[in-house]
Short mmCIF file of C-alpha atoms and ligand atoms in Angstrom, two decimals:
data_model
loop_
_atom_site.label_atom_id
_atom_site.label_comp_id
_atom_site.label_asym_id
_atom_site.label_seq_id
_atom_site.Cartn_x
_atom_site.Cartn_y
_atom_site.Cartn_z
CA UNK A 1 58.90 192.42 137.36
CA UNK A 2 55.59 192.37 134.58
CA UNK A 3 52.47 191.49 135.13
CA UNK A 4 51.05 189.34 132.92
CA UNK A 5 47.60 188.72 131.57
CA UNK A 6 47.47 185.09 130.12
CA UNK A 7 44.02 184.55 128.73
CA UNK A 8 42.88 180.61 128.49
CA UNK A 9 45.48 180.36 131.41
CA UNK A 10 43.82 177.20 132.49
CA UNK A 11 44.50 175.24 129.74
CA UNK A 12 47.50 172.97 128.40
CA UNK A 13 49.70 175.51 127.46
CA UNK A 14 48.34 177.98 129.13
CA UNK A 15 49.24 176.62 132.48
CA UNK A 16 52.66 175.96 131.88
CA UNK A 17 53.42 179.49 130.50
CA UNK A 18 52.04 181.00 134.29
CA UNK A 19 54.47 178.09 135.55
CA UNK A 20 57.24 179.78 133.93
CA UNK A 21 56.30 182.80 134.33
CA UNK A 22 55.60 182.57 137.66
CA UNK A 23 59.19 181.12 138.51
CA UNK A 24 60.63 184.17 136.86
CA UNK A 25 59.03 186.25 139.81
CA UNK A 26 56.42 188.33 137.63
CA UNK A 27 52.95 188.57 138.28
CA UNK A 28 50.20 186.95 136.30
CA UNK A 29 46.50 187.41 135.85
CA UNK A 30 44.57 184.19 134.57
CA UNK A 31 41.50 185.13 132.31
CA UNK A 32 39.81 182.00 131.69
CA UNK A 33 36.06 180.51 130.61
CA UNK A 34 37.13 177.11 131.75
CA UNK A 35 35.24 175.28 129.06
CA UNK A 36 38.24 173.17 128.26
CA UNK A 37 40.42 174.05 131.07
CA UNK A 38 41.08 172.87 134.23
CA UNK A 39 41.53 174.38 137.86
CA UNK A 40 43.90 171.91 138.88
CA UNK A 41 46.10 172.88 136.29
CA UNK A 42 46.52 175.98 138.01
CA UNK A 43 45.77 174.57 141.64
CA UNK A 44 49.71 174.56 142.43
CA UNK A 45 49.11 178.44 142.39
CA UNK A 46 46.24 179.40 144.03
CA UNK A 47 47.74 180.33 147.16
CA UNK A 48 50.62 182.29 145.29
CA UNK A 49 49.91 186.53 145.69
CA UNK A 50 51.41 186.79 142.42
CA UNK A 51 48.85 184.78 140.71
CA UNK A 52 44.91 185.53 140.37
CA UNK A 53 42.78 183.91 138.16
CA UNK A 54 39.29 185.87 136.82
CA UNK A 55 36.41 183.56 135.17
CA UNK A 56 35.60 185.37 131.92
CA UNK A 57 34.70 184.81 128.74
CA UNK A 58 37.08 186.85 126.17
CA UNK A 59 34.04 187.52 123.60
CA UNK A 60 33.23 190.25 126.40
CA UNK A 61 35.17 193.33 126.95
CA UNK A 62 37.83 193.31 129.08
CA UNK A 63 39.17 196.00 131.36
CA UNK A 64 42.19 195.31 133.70
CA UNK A 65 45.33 196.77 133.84
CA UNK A 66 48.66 194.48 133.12
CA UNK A 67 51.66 195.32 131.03
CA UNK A 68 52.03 192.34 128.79
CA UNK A 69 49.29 190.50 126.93
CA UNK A 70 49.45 186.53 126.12
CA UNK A 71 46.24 185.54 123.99
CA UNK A 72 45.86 181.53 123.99
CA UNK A 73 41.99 181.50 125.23
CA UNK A 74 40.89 178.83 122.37
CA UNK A 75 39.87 175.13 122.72
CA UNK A 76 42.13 173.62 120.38
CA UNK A 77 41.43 169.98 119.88
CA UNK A 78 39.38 169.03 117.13
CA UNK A 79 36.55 167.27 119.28
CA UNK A 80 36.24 170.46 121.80
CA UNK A 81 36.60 173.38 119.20
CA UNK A 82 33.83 171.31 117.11
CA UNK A 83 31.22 171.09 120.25
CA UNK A 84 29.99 174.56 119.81
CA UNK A 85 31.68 175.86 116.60
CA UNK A 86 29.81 179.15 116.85
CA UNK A 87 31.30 180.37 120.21
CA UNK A 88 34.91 178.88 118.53
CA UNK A 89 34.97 181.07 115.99
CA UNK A 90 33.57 183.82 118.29
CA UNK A 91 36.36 183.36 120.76
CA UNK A 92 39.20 183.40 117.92
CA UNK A 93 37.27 186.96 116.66
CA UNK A 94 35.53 188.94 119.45
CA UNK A 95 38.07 187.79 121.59
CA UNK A 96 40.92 189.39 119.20
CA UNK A 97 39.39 192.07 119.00
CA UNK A 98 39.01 193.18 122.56
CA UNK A 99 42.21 191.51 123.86
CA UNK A 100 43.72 194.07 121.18
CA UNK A 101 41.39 196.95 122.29
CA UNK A 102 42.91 196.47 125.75
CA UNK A 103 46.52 196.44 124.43
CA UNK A 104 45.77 199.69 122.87
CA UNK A 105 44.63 201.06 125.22
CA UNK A 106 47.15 199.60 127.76
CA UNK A 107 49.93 200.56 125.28
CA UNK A 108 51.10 196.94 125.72
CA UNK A 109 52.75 194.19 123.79
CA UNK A 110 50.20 191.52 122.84
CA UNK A 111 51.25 187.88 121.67
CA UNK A 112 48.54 186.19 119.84
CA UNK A 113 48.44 181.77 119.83
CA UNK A 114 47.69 180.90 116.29
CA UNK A 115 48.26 177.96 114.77
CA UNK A 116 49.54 175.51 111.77
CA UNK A 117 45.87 175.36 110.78
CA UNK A 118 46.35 178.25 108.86
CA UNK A 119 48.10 176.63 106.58
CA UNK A 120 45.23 174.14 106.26
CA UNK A 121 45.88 171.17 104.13
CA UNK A 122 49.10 172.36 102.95
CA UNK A 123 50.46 172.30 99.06
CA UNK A 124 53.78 173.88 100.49
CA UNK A 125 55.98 171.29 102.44
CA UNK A 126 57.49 172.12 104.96
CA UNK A 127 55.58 175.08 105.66
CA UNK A 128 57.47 178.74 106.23
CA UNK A 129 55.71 181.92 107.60
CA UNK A 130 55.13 183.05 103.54
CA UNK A 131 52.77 180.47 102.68
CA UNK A 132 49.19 181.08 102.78
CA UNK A 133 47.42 178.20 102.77
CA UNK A 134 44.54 176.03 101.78
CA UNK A 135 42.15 176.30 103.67
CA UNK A 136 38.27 174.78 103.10
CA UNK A 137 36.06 178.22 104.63
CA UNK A 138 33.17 176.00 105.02
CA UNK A 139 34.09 172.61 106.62
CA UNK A 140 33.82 171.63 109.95
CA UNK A 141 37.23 172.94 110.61
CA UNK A 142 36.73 176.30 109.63
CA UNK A 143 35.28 177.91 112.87
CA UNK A 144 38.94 176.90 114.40
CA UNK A 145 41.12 177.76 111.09
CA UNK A 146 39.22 180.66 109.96
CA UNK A 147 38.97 182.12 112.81
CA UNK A 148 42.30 182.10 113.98
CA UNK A 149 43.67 183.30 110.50
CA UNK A 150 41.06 186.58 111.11
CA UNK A 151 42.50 186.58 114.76
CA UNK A 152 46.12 186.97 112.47
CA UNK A 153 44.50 189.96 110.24
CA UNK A 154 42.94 191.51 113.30
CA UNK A 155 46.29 191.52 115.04
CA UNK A 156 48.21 193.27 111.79
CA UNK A 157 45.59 195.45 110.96
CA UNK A 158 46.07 196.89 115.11
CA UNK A 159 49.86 196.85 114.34
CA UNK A 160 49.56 199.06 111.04
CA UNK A 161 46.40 201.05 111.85
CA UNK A 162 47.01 202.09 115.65
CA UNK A 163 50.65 201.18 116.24
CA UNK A 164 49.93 197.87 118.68
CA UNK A 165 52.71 195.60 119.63
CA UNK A 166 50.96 192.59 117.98
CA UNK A 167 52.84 189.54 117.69
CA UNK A 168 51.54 186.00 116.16
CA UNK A 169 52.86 182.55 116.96
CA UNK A 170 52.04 179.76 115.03
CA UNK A 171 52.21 177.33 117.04
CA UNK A 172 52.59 173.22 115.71
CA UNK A 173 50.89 170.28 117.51
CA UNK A 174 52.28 170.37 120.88
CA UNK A 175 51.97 167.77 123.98
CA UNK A 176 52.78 167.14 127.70
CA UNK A 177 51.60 166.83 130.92
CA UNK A 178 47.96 168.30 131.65
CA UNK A 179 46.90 167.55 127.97
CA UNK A 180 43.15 166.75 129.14
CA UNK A 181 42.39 163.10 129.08
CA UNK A 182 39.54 163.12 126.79
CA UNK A 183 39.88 166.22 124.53
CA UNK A 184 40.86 163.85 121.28
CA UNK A 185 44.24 164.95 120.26
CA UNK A 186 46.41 162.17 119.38
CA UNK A 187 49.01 162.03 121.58
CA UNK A 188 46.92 161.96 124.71
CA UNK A 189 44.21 159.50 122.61
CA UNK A 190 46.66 157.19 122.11
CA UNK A 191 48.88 157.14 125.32
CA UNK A 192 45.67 156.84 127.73
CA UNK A 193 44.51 153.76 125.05
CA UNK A 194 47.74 152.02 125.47
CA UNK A 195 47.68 152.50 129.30
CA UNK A 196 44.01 151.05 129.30
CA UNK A 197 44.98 148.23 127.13
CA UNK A 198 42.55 149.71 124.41
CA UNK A 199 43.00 149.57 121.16
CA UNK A 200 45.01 152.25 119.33
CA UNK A 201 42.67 154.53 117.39
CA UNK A 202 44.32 155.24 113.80
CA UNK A 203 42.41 157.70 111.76
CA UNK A 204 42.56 156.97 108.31
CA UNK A 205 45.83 154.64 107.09
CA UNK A 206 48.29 156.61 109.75
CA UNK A 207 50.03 157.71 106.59
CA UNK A 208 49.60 161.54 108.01
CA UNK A 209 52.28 163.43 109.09
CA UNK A 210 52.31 165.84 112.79
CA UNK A 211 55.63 167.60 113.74
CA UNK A 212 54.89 167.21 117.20
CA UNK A 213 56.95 169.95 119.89
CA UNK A 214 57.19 169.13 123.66
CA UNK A 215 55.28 171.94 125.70
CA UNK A 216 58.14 173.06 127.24
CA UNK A 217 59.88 174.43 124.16
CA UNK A 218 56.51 176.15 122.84
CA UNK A 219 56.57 178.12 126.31
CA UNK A 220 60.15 179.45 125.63
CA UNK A 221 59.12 179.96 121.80
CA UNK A 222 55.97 182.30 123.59
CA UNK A 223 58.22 183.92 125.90
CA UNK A 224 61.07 185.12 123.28
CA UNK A 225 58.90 186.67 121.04
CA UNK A 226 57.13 188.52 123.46
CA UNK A 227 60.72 189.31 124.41
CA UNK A 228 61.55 190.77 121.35
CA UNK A 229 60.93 194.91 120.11
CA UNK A 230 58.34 196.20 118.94
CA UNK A 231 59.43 195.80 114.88
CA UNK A 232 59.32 191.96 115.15
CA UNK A 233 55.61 191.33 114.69
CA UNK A 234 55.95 187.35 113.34
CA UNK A 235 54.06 185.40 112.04
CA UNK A 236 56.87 182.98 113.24
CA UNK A 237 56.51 179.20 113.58
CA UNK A 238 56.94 177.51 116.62
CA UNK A 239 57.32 173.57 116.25
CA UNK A 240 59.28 170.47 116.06
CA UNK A 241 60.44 169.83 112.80
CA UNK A 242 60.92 165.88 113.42
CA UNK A 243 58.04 164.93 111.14
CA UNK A 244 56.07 161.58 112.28
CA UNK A 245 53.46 159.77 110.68
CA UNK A 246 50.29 158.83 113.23
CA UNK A 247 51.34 155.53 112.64
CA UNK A 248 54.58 155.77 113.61
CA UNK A 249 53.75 157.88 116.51
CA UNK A 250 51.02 154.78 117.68
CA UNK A 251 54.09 152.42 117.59
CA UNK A 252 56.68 154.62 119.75
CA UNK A 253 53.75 155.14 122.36
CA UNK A 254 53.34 151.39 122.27
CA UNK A 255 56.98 150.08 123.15
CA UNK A 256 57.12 152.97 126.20
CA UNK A 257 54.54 151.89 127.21
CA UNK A 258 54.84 148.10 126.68
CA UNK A 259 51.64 148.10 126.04
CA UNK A 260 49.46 145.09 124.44
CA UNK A 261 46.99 147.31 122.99
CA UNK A 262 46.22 146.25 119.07
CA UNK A 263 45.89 149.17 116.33
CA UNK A 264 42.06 149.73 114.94
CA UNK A 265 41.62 151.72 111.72
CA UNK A 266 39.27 154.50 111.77
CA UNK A 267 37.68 156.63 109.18
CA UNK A 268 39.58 159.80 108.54
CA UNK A 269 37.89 162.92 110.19
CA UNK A 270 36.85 165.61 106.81
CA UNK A 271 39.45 167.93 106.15
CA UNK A 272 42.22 166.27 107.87
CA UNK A 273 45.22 167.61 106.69
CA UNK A 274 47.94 164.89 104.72
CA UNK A 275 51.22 166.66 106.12
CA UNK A 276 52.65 169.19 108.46
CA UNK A 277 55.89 169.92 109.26
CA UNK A 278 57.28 173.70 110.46
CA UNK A 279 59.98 175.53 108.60
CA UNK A 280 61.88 177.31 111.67
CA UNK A 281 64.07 179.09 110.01
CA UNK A 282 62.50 182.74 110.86
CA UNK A 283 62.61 181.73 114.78
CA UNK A 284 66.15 180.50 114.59
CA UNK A 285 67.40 183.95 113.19
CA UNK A 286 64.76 186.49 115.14
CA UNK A 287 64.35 184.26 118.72
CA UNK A 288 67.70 182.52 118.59
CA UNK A 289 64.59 179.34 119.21
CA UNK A 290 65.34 175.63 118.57
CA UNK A 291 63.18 172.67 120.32
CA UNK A 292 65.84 170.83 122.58
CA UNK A 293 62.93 167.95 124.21
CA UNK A 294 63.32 164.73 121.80
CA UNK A 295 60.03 162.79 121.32
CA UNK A 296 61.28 159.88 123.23
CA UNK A 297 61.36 162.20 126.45
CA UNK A 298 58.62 164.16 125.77
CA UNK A 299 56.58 161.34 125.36
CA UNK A 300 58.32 159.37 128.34
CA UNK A 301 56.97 162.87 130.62
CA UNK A 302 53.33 162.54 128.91
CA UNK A 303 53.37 159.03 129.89
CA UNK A 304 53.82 159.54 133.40
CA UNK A 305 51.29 162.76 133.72
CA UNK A 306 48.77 159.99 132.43
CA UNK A 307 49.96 157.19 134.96
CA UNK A 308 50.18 159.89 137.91
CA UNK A 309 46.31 160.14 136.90
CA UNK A 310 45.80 156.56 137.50
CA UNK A 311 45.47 155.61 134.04
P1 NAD B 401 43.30 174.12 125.80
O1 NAD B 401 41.95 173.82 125.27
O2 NAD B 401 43.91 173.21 126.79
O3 NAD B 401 43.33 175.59 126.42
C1 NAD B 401 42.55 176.65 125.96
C2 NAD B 401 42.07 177.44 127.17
O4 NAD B 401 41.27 178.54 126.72
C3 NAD B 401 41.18 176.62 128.10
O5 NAD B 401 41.60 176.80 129.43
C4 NAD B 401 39.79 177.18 127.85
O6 NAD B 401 38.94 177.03 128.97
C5 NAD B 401 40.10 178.62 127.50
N1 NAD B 401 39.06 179.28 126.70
C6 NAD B 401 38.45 178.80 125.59
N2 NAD B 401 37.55 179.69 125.14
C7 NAD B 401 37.60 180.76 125.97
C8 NAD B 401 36.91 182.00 126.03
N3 NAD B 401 35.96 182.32 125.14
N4 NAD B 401 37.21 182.87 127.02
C9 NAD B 401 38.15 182.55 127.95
N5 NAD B 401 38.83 181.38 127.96
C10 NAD B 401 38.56 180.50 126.97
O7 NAD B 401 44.25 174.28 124.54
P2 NAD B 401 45.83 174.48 124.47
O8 NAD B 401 46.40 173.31 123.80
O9 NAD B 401 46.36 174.89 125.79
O10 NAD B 401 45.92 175.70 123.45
C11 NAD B 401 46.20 177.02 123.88
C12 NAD B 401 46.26 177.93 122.68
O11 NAD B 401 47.28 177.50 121.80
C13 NAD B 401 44.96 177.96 121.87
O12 NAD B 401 44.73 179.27 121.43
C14 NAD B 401 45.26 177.05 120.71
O13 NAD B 401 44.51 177.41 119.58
C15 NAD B 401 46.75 177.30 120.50
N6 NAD B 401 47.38 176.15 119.84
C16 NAD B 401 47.62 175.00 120.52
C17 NAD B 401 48.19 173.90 119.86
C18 NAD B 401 48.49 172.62 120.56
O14 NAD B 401 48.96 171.68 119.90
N7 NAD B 401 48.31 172.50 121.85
C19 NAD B 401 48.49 174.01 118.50
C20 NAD B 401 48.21 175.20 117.83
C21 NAD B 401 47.67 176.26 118.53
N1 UDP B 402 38.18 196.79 124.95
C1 UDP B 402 38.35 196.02 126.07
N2 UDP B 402 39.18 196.49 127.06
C2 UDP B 402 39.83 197.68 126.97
C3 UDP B 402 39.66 198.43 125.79
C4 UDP B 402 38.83 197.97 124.79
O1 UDP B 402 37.77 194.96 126.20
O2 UDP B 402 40.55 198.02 127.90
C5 UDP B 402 37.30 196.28 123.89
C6 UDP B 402 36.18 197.23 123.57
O3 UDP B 402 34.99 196.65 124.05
C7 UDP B 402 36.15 197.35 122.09
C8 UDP B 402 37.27 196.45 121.59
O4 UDP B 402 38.08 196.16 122.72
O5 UDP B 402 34.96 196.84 121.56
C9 UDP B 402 38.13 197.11 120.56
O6 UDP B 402 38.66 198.29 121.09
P1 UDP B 402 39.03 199.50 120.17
O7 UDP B 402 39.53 200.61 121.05
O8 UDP B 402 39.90 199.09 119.08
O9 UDP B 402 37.65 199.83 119.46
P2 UDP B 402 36.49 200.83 119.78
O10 UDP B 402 36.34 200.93 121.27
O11 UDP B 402 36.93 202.11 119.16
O12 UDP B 402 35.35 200.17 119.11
N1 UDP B 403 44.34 160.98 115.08
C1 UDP B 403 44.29 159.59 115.09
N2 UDP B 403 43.72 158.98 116.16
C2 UDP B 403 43.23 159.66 117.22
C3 UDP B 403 43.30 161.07 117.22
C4 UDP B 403 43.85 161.70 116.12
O1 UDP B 403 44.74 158.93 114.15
O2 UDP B 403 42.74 159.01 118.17
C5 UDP B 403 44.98 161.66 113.93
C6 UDP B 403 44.16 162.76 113.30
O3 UDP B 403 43.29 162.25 112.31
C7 UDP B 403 45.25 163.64 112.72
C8 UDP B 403 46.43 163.48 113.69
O4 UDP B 403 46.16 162.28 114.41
O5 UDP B 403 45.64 163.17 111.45
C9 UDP B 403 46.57 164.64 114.66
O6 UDP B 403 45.31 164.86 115.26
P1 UDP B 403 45.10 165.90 116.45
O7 UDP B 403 43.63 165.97 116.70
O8 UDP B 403 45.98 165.59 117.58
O9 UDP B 403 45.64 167.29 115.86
P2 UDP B 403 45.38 168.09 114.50
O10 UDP B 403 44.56 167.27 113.56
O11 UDP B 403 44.68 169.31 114.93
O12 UDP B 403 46.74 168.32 113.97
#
């Protein structure tokens, strides 16, 4: 048995990693703000003596003691990262650095959550762990992409200067159950429109591309790398490599939901990236990792987490 810290354990993803964890009998210690998560994400555990939860914001210091470190404290949707870019940006950095001062001090393996938005707007298609990007340094996604690409230096520079088991995950749009309703990624956007009867919202033409991976497969993505020895540091991808354009993905989430909601054309947010699509190869051959959940269930699951709601 390990006891794990999972910092933004509140959240999406968060929560289902402590599920899983959880199930496997370890112990887990929830570090959260809660400024995009949610306690009833993690209700179904309160009363569990394996699980704790601590309200705290990872730009502080940190001092507990746990034996395996999973760093995914970071609103991630466009709308909530861009609320209060400063503390974003602060999160990705101070937070690196003192989840990774406790690590090394803890003499612990540390998994960090980063994300395809290091690549940016990416001239490489699909995109492997060797590309580097294109990034813009000063748009309004910055705070999000730039910070979680010096969250990625801060975690090799720990590896190579003071021997930390750092790992990185870069982790491609994922969905699910407990997506919040109104945090603006697409999938939720468009499944709680359709169950409304609202119109679709398509940013720009809907010619864009997401490789979207259910939430289930990220979580066993998470937990084989942090499986893995000490030499494997990543950066490995962890996505769905069934590429979908918005528009297609509007229409899919229309006929399962038989909805009668209309498509509206919106303007296309700055900086949104024109493609994205994972190259797993480097998970296949270090994690043995392949997504199993098709879209069609996935979404069928996402769709009835929003109509449990009462949507
Ligand atoms: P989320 O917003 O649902 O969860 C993030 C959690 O972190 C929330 O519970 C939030 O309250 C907490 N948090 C934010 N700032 C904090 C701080 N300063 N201190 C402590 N807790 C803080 O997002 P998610 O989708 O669950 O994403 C989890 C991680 O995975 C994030 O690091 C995100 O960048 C990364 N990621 C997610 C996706 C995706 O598609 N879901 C894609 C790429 C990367
Ligand atoms: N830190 C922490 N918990 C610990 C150990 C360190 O939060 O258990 C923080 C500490 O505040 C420090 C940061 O992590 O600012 C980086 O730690 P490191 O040991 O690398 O740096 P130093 O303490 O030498 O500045
Ligand atoms: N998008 C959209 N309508 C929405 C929300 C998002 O067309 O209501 C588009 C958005 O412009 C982007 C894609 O869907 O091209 C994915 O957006 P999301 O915010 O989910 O993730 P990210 O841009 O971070 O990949």
């Amino acid at each position: 048995m390990t006891t794990y810290l999972v910092t933004g354990g509140a959240g999406f993803v968060g929560s289902h990693l402590i599920d899983r964890l959880l199930e496997e009998g370890h112990s887990v210690l929830c570090v959260d703000n809660m400024v995009t998560g949610s306690r009833t994400n993690i209700a179904h555990h309160l009363s569990n003596p394996k699980f704790e939860i601590m309200r705290h914001d990872v730009t502080f210091p940190l001092y507990v003691e746990v034996d395996a470190i999973f760093n995914l404290a970071c609103p991630a949707s466009p709308v909530s990262y861009q609320k209060d870019p400063v503390q974003t940006i602060k999160t990705s950095v101070l937070g690196a650095i003192n989840i990774l001062g406790l690590a090394k001090r803890l003499k612990c393996p540390v998994v960090q959550a980063s994300t395809s938005e290091v690549y940016g707007s990416p001239e490489r298609h699909p995109q492997d762990e060797s590309y580097w990007g294109n990034v813009n340094p000063i748009g309004p996604r910055a705070c999000y992409d730039e910070g979680k690409r010096v969250a990625e230096t801060l975690f090799f520079d720990y590896r190579r200067q003071h021997n930390v088991d750092a790992k990185v995950v870069r982790i491609f749009n994922t969905y699910g159950p407990r997506m919040a309703v109104d945090d603006g990624r697409v999938v939720s956007n468009f499944i709680v429109q359709a169950l409304k009867g609202e119109d679709i919202t398509i940013y720009g033409d809907g010619t864009q591309t997401r490789s979207f991976c259910y939430v289930s497969d990220l979580v066993d993505g998470l937990v084989r790398t942090m499986e893995t020895g000490r030499d494997f540091s990543g950066p490995v991808n962890i996505g769905n490599p069934a590429e979908l354009s918005v528009h297609g993905l509007a229409k899919q989430v229309i006929e399962l939901t038989r909805s009668h909601s209309l498509l509206k054309t919106m303007p296309l947010p700055v900086d949104d990236p024109i493609k994205r699509k994972p190259d797993i190869s480097i998970a296949r051959e270090h994690l043995n990792w392949s997504p199993e959940v098709e879209l069609k269930d996935g979404l069928i699951a996402t769709i009835d987490y929003f109509r449990s709601l009462g949507m």
